[in-house]
Short mmCIF file of C-alpha atoms in Angstrom, two decimals:
data_model
loop_
_atom_site.label_atom_id
_atom_site.label_comp_id
_atom_site.label_asym_id
_atom_site.label_seq_id
_atom_site.Cartn_x
_atom_site.Cartn_y
_atom_site.Cartn_z
CA MET A 1 48.11 -13.30 13.84
CA LYS A 2 45.83 -13.39 10.80
CA VAL A 3 44.17 -16.59 12.04
CA ALA A 4 43.51 -14.99 15.45
CA GLU A 5 42.09 -11.87 13.83
CA CYS A 6 39.79 -13.97 11.66
CA GLU A 7 38.57 -15.86 14.71
CA ASP A 8 37.88 -12.60 16.55
CA GLU A 9 35.93 -11.23 13.59
CA THR A 10 33.93 -14.47 13.37
CA ARG A 11 33.04 -14.28 17.09
CA VAL A 12 31.99 -10.64 16.72
CA ARG A 13 29.73 -11.47 13.78
CA GLU A 14 28.23 -14.40 15.66
CA SER A 15 27.54 -12.27 18.74
CA GLU A 16 25.95 -9.53 16.63
CA GLU A 17 23.74 -12.12 14.93
CA GLU A 18 22.74 -13.55 18.31
CA ARG A 19 21.85 -10.10 19.63
CA ARG A 20 19.65 -9.40 16.59
CA VAL A 21 17.84 -12.72 17.02
CA GLU A 22 17.41 -12.14 20.74
CA SER A 23 16.07 -8.65 20.13
CA SER A 24 13.48 -9.91 17.68
CA VAL A 25 12.44 -12.70 20.07
CA LEU A 26 12.03 -10.21 22.92
CA LYS A 27 9.90 -7.93 20.79
CA ALA A 28 7.71 -10.87 19.83
CA CYS A 29 7.29 -11.72 23.51
CA GLY A 30 6.56 -8.13 24.44
CA ARG A 31 9.56 -7.85 26.81
CA SER A 32 12.38 -5.32 27.09
CA GLU A 33 16.09 -5.97 27.51
CA PRO A 34 17.31 -6.92 31.00
CA SER A 35 18.59 -4.12 33.17
CA ALA A 36 22.20 -3.85 34.33
CA LYS A 37 21.11 -4.84 37.84
CA GLN A 38 19.45 -8.03 36.59
CA LYS A 39 22.54 -8.95 34.58
CA SER A 40 24.79 -8.34 37.58
CA VAL A 41 22.56 -10.50 39.82
CA LEU A 42 22.57 -13.35 37.34
CA PHE A 43 26.22 -13.20 36.31
CA SER A 44 28.02 -11.78 39.36
CA LYS A 45 29.55 -15.18 40.15
CA PRO A 46 32.02 -17.00 37.84
CA HIS A 47 30.49 -18.58 34.78
CA PRO A 48 29.34 -22.22 35.35
CA CYS A 49 31.43 -23.41 32.44
CA GLY A 50 34.60 -22.24 34.19
CA THR A 51 35.34 -18.96 32.39
CA LYS A 52 36.07 -15.86 34.48
CA ARG A 53 33.63 -13.59 32.68
CA CYS A 54 30.45 -13.98 30.65
CA ASP A 55 30.44 -13.78 26.88
CA CYS A 56 27.57 -13.11 24.50
CA ARG A 57 26.33 -16.71 24.78
CA CYS A 58 25.82 -16.18 28.51
CA ILE A 59 23.63 -13.18 27.78
CA CYS A 60 21.78 -15.32 25.26
CA PHE A 61 20.88 -17.69 28.12
CA PHE A 62 19.51 -14.74 30.06
CA PHE A 63 17.33 -13.72 27.12
CA ARG A 64 15.96 -17.24 26.88
CA PHE A 65 15.23 -17.20 30.59
CA VAL A 66 13.30 -13.94 30.13
CA CYS A 67 11.32 -15.44 27.27
CA LEU A 68 10.58 -18.47 29.45
CA PHE A 69 9.34 -16.17 32.20
CA SER A 70 6.98 -14.46 29.74
CA GLY A 71 5.53 -17.81 28.74
CA ALA A 72 7.15 -18.02 25.29
CA TRP A 73 9.07 -21.26 25.81
CA GLU A 74 8.86 -24.25 28.10
CA TRP A 75 11.27 -24.71 30.99
CA GLU A 76 12.46 -28.01 29.53
CA HIS A 77 13.37 -26.34 26.24
CA LEU A 78 15.56 -23.85 28.11
CA GLN A 79 17.30 -26.68 29.94
CA GLU A 80 17.94 -28.55 26.70
CA ALA A 81 19.42 -25.42 25.12
CA LEU A 82 21.72 -24.94 28.12
CA GLU A 83 22.89 -28.55 27.99
CA GLU A 84 23.62 -28.24 24.29
CA LYS A 85 25.67 -25.08 24.85
CA LEU A 86 27.53 -25.92 28.04
CA LYS A 87 28.12 -29.67 27.60
CA ASN A 88 28.30 -29.93 31.40
CA SER A 89 25.40 -31.26 33.49
CA LEU A 90 26.75 -29.73 36.74
CA ALA A 91 27.10 -26.31 35.15
CA VAL A 92 23.57 -26.57 33.75
CA ALA A 93 22.16 -27.48 37.16
CA GLN A 94 23.92 -24.55 38.82
CA LEU A 95 22.74 -22.07 36.21
CA MET A 96 19.16 -23.35 36.32
CA GLU A 97 19.16 -23.01 40.10
CA ARG A 98 20.34 -19.42 39.83
CA ILE A 99 17.59 -18.67 37.30
CA ARG A 100 14.98 -20.21 39.62
CA SER A 101 16.20 -18.12 42.57
CA LEU A 102 16.19 -14.97 40.48
CA LEU A 103 12.65 -15.67 39.28
CA SER A 104 11.37 -16.26 42.80
CA ARG A 105 13.14 -13.14 44.09
CA ASP A 106 11.67 -11.00 41.32
CA ARG A 107 8.15 -12.29 41.97
CA SER A 108 8.40 -11.89 45.73
CA SER A 109 9.71 -8.33 45.41
CA ARG A 110 6.75 -7.39 43.25
CA ASP A 111 4.25 -8.95 45.64
CA THR A 112 5.36 -7.13 48.80
CA PRO A 113 2.98 -4.53 50.30
CA SER A 114 5.64 -1.81 49.97
CA ALA A 115 6.03 -2.53 46.26
CA ARG A 116 2.27 -2.41 45.73
CA ALA A 117 2.09 0.85 47.68
CA ALA A 118 4.88 2.28 45.54
CA GLN A 119 2.94 1.39 42.41
CA LEU A 120 -0.19 3.04 43.75
CA GLY A 121 1.73 6.18 44.70
CA PRO A 122 0.79 9.04 47.02
CA GLN A 123 -2.18 10.01 44.86
CA THR A 124 -4.33 7.44 46.63
CA LEU A 125 -4.25 9.46 49.86
CA VAL A 126 -5.19 12.66 48.02
CA ASN A 127 -8.66 11.25 47.42
CA LEU A 128 -9.11 10.74 51.17
CA PHE A 129 -8.00 14.25 52.16
CA ASN A 130 -10.84 16.21 53.79
CA SER A 131 -13.24 13.43 52.77
CA PRO A 132 -15.76 11.68 55.03
CA LEU A 133 -15.14 8.42 53.14
CA TYR A 134 -13.88 5.83 55.68
CA SER A 135 -13.08 8.64 58.15
CA ASP A 136 -12.94 7.61 61.81
CA VAL A 137 -12.14 10.96 63.46
CA ILE A 138 -13.52 14.48 63.10
CA PHE A 139 -11.62 17.63 64.07
CA MET A 140 -13.65 20.62 65.25
CA VAL A 141 -11.66 23.80 64.50
CA GLN A 142 -13.38 27.16 64.98
CA GLY A 143 -16.75 25.66 64.10
CA SER A 144 -15.45 23.88 61.00
CA VAL A 145 -15.77 20.10 60.64
CA LEU A 146 -12.64 18.43 59.22
CA PRO A 147 -12.88 14.64 58.71
CA ALA A 148 -9.69 12.57 58.88
CA HIS A 149 -8.35 9.04 59.19
CA ARG A 150 -6.47 7.89 62.27
CA ALA A 151 -4.21 5.50 60.36
CA VAL A 152 -2.86 8.30 58.17
CA LEU A 153 -2.41 10.67 61.09
CA VAL A 154 -0.64 8.08 63.24
CA ALA A 155 1.69 7.10 60.39
CA ARG A 156 2.63 10.69 59.53
CA CYS A 157 2.78 12.46 62.89
CA ASP A 158 4.36 11.19 66.12
CA VAL A 159 2.34 13.58 68.27
CA MET A 160 -0.89 12.33 66.69
CA ALA A 161 0.28 8.74 67.22
CA ALA A 162 0.80 9.40 70.93
CA MET A 163 -2.50 11.27 71.17
CA PHE A 164 -4.59 8.49 69.59
CA SER A 165 -2.81 5.52 71.15
CA GLY A 166 -2.29 6.76 74.70
CA LYS A 167 -4.64 7.19 77.65
CA TYR A 168 -6.04 10.45 76.36
CA ALA A 169 -9.60 11.52 75.68
CA GLU A 170 -8.83 11.79 71.94
CA ALA A 171 -8.10 8.05 71.81
CA ARG A 172 -11.66 7.24 72.87
CA SER A 173 -13.55 10.07 71.19
CA ARG A 174 -14.58 10.40 67.56
CA VAL A 175 -14.82 14.20 67.70
CA VAL A 176 -11.58 15.99 68.63
CA PRO A 177 -11.60 19.77 69.28
CA ILE A 178 -8.51 21.77 68.23
CA HIS A 179 -7.69 25.07 69.95
CA GLY A 180 -5.22 27.83 69.18
CA VAL A 181 -5.18 27.20 65.41
CA SER A 182 -7.41 28.56 62.67
CA SER A 183 -9.39 26.19 60.48
CA ASP A 184 -7.47 27.19 57.32
CA THR A 185 -4.15 26.60 59.03
CA PHE A 186 -5.13 23.19 60.39
CA LEU A 187 -6.57 22.21 57.01
CA SER A 188 -3.20 23.08 55.40
CA PHE A 189 -1.52 20.97 58.07
CA LEU A 190 -3.78 18.00 57.28
CA GLU A 191 -3.16 18.52 53.57
CA TYR A 192 0.56 18.05 54.15
CA LEU A 193 -0.04 14.83 56.11
CA TYR A 194 -2.06 13.40 53.23
CA THR A 195 -0.16 14.77 50.21
CA ASP A 196 3.36 15.49 51.53
CA SER A 197 3.17 18.97 50.00
CA CYS A 198 2.44 22.45 51.31
CA CYS A 199 1.63 25.62 49.35
CA PRO A 200 0.68 28.49 51.68
CA ALA A 201 -0.97 31.43 49.93
CA SER A 202 0.93 34.18 51.76
CA VAL A 203 3.73 34.93 54.19
CA LEU A 204 1.36 35.07 57.15
CA GLN A 205 -0.29 31.78 56.17
CA ALA A 206 3.11 30.10 55.85
CA MET A 207 4.07 31.40 59.27
CA ALA A 208 0.82 30.12 60.79
CA VAL A 209 1.37 26.64 59.31
CA LEU A 210 4.94 26.75 60.64
CA VAL A 211 3.62 27.35 64.15
CA CYS A 212 1.17 24.44 63.75
CA ALA A 213 3.96 22.18 62.46
CA GLU A 214 6.10 23.08 65.46
CA MET A 215 3.15 22.32 67.76
CA TYR A 216 2.81 18.80 66.32
CA GLN A 217 6.59 18.29 65.84
CA VAL A 218 6.50 17.79 62.06
CA LYS A 219 10.00 19.00 61.23
CA ARG A 220 9.86 18.66 57.46
CA LEU A 221 6.71 20.76 57.20
CA GLN A 222 8.34 23.35 59.41
CA HIS A 223 11.34 23.56 57.07
CA LEU A 224 9.04 23.83 54.03
CA CYS A 225 7.24 26.76 55.63
CA GLU A 226 10.57 28.44 56.36
CA VAL A 227 11.46 28.15 52.68
CA CYS A 228 8.05 29.58 51.69
CA VAL A 229 8.48 32.62 53.95
CA CYS A 230 11.95 33.28 52.55
CA ALA A 231 10.74 32.92 48.96
CA TYR A 232 7.78 35.28 49.45
CA LEU A 233 9.89 37.99 51.08
CA GLN A 234 12.71 37.61 48.58
CA SER A 235 10.31 38.11 45.67
CA MET A 236 9.00 41.43 47.02
CA PRO A 237 10.45 44.54 45.33
CA SER A 238 11.81 47.38 47.47
CA ARG A 239 8.71 49.56 47.06
CA GLU A 240 6.44 46.75 48.26
CA LEU A 241 8.73 46.06 51.24
CA SER A 242 8.49 49.75 52.18
CA SER A 243 4.70 49.87 52.01
CA THR A 244 3.74 46.36 53.16
CA GLY A 245 1.91 45.86 56.41
CA ILE A 246 3.91 42.71 57.17
CA SER A 247 6.26 43.26 60.08
CA VAL A 248 9.48 41.40 59.34
CA VAL A 249 10.72 42.09 62.87
CA ARG A 250 7.66 40.37 64.32
CA LEU A 251 8.20 37.45 61.94
CA LEU A 252 11.70 37.32 63.39
CA ARG A 253 10.27 37.17 66.92
CA ARG A 254 7.88 34.31 66.01
CA ALA A 255 10.62 32.37 64.24
CA LYS A 256 12.78 32.51 67.35
CA CYS A 257 9.86 31.63 69.63
CA HIS A 258 8.93 28.55 67.59
CA ASN A 259 12.46 27.16 67.09
CA ALA A 260 12.76 28.06 63.39
CA GLU A 261 16.49 28.72 63.64
CA GLN A 262 17.21 28.82 59.91
CA LEU A 263 14.40 31.31 59.28
CA TYR A 264 15.54 33.43 62.25
CA ILE A 265 19.08 33.74 60.88
CA TRP A 266 17.83 34.44 57.36
CA LEU A 267 15.49 37.20 58.55
CA LEU A 268 18.33 38.89 60.42
CA HIS A 269 20.38 38.96 57.22
CA PHE A 270 17.33 40.10 55.24
CA ILE A 271 16.82 43.07 57.57
CA ALA A 272 20.54 43.91 57.36
CA ASN A 273 20.57 43.73 53.54
CA ASN A 274 17.54 46.07 53.38
CA TYR A 275 18.71 48.30 56.21
CA LEU A 276 17.52 51.60 54.71
CA ILE A 277 13.97 50.22 54.42
CA PHE A 278 13.57 48.59 57.83
CA SER A 279 15.59 51.03 59.94
CA HIS A 280 12.94 53.72 59.38
CA LYS A 281 10.06 51.52 60.53
CA PRO A 282 8.79 51.77 64.12
CA ASP A 283 9.11 48.04 64.81
CA PHE A 284 12.87 48.24 64.17
CA LEU A 285 13.22 49.37 67.79
CA GLU A 286 11.76 46.02 68.92
CA LEU A 287 15.03 44.31 68.03
CA SER A 288 17.11 43.28 71.01
CA GLU A 289 20.48 44.90 71.60
CA GLU A 290 22.32 41.80 70.39
CA GLU A 291 20.20 41.58 67.23
CA ARG A 292 20.68 45.27 66.50
CA GLU A 293 24.44 44.92 66.83
CA GLN A 294 24.42 42.04 64.39
CA VAL A 295 22.24 43.98 61.94
CA GLU A 296 24.54 47.00 62.20
CA ARG A 297 27.56 44.80 61.56
CA LEU A 298 25.99 43.16 58.50
CA ARG A 299 24.04 46.17 57.22
CA TRP A 300 24.05 47.26 53.62
CA PRO A 301 24.77 49.95 52.68
CA SER A 302 27.46 50.07 55.35
CA ARG A 303 28.35 53.22 57.26
CA GLY A 304 31.67 53.50 55.45
CA TYR A 305 29.98 53.28 52.07
CA LEU A 306 27.41 55.95 53.00
CA GLN A 307 30.14 58.25 54.35
CA GLU A 308 32.20 57.94 51.17
CA LEU A 309 29.09 58.49 49.06
CA SER A 310 28.25 61.64 51.01
CA GLU A 311 31.78 63.02 50.59
CA TYR A 312 31.70 62.27 46.89
CA GLN A 313 28.38 64.09 46.46
CA GLN A 314 29.70 67.11 48.37
CA ARG A 315 32.76 67.31 46.11
CA ARG A 316 30.51 67.10 43.05
CA ARG A 317 28.38 69.99 44.30
CA LYS A 318 31.45 72.14 45.03
CA LEU A 319 32.83 71.38 41.58
CA ARG A 320 29.59 72.45 39.94
CA LYS A 321 29.51 75.71 41.92
CA SER A 322 33.08 76.55 40.95
CA ARG A 323 32.31 75.99 37.27
CA CYS A 324 29.27 78.24 37.51
CA LEU A 325 31.38 81.07 39.06
CA VAL A 326 33.99 80.83 36.31
CA MET A 327 31.36 81.06 33.59
#
């Protein structure tokens, strides 16, 4: 037992010494430690020397391979080190082949167009938003000139792709008129296509962009606008809800008309939760019979609560009167 324990301690010390050396070599080469994914790719199969799992020496080979890749050592030096460690020419050949395949896979993955686009990020399209640079289409919206790029529009919007690639006038014309949408709304729509973000300034602006998104079948933008409308209304205090000129019932009508189902359901619950505020407004009568029944069923305060509150207040008043008579 003591001999086995001594051997284990010796192996631990050797592995720790190897790790320290490898760490210093990597720092000298300007490289970081390999990721867990890289280790799993390299050592997922049984070890070439016949063992079922890799020990610290196997990781040492990986570090040397990384140093080789950074230009620190020659390929022949790595092969000599492997032959000295493994004492098996077949195992060395197999391991060297795996290192070659991993190197080629890593280089090819970094050279793909998608990888280069990921490195550039979405900020590259921000510079092209509402810019005449390289633009090949101009939208005329209420007298405003909005330059754009067909490639971006086709990639981000299926309706735009059909419009510019089909047998339509827009496919052959550089100037495209847009009707039924304000210039600010369409500019916010284009901003989403270029930046993948949307920040409407008000409830009405968010609702207008939602209508535009539904017109061009951009579902994600539609859902973002629904969230914006909910957030704006939820942040309003009760006094502002009572005095605001925004008609929540009409927002409900537009949400239903433009297939914003989640917003429609949320607005119904919002009206029910603020029943005392909205029930006194004239547009409350515009609700359909089915919607009014649902609001009455979900309303707060409920009828039972108001009835109990009224009875409690009446008993309090009677109690005060009786005390005054006694005194």
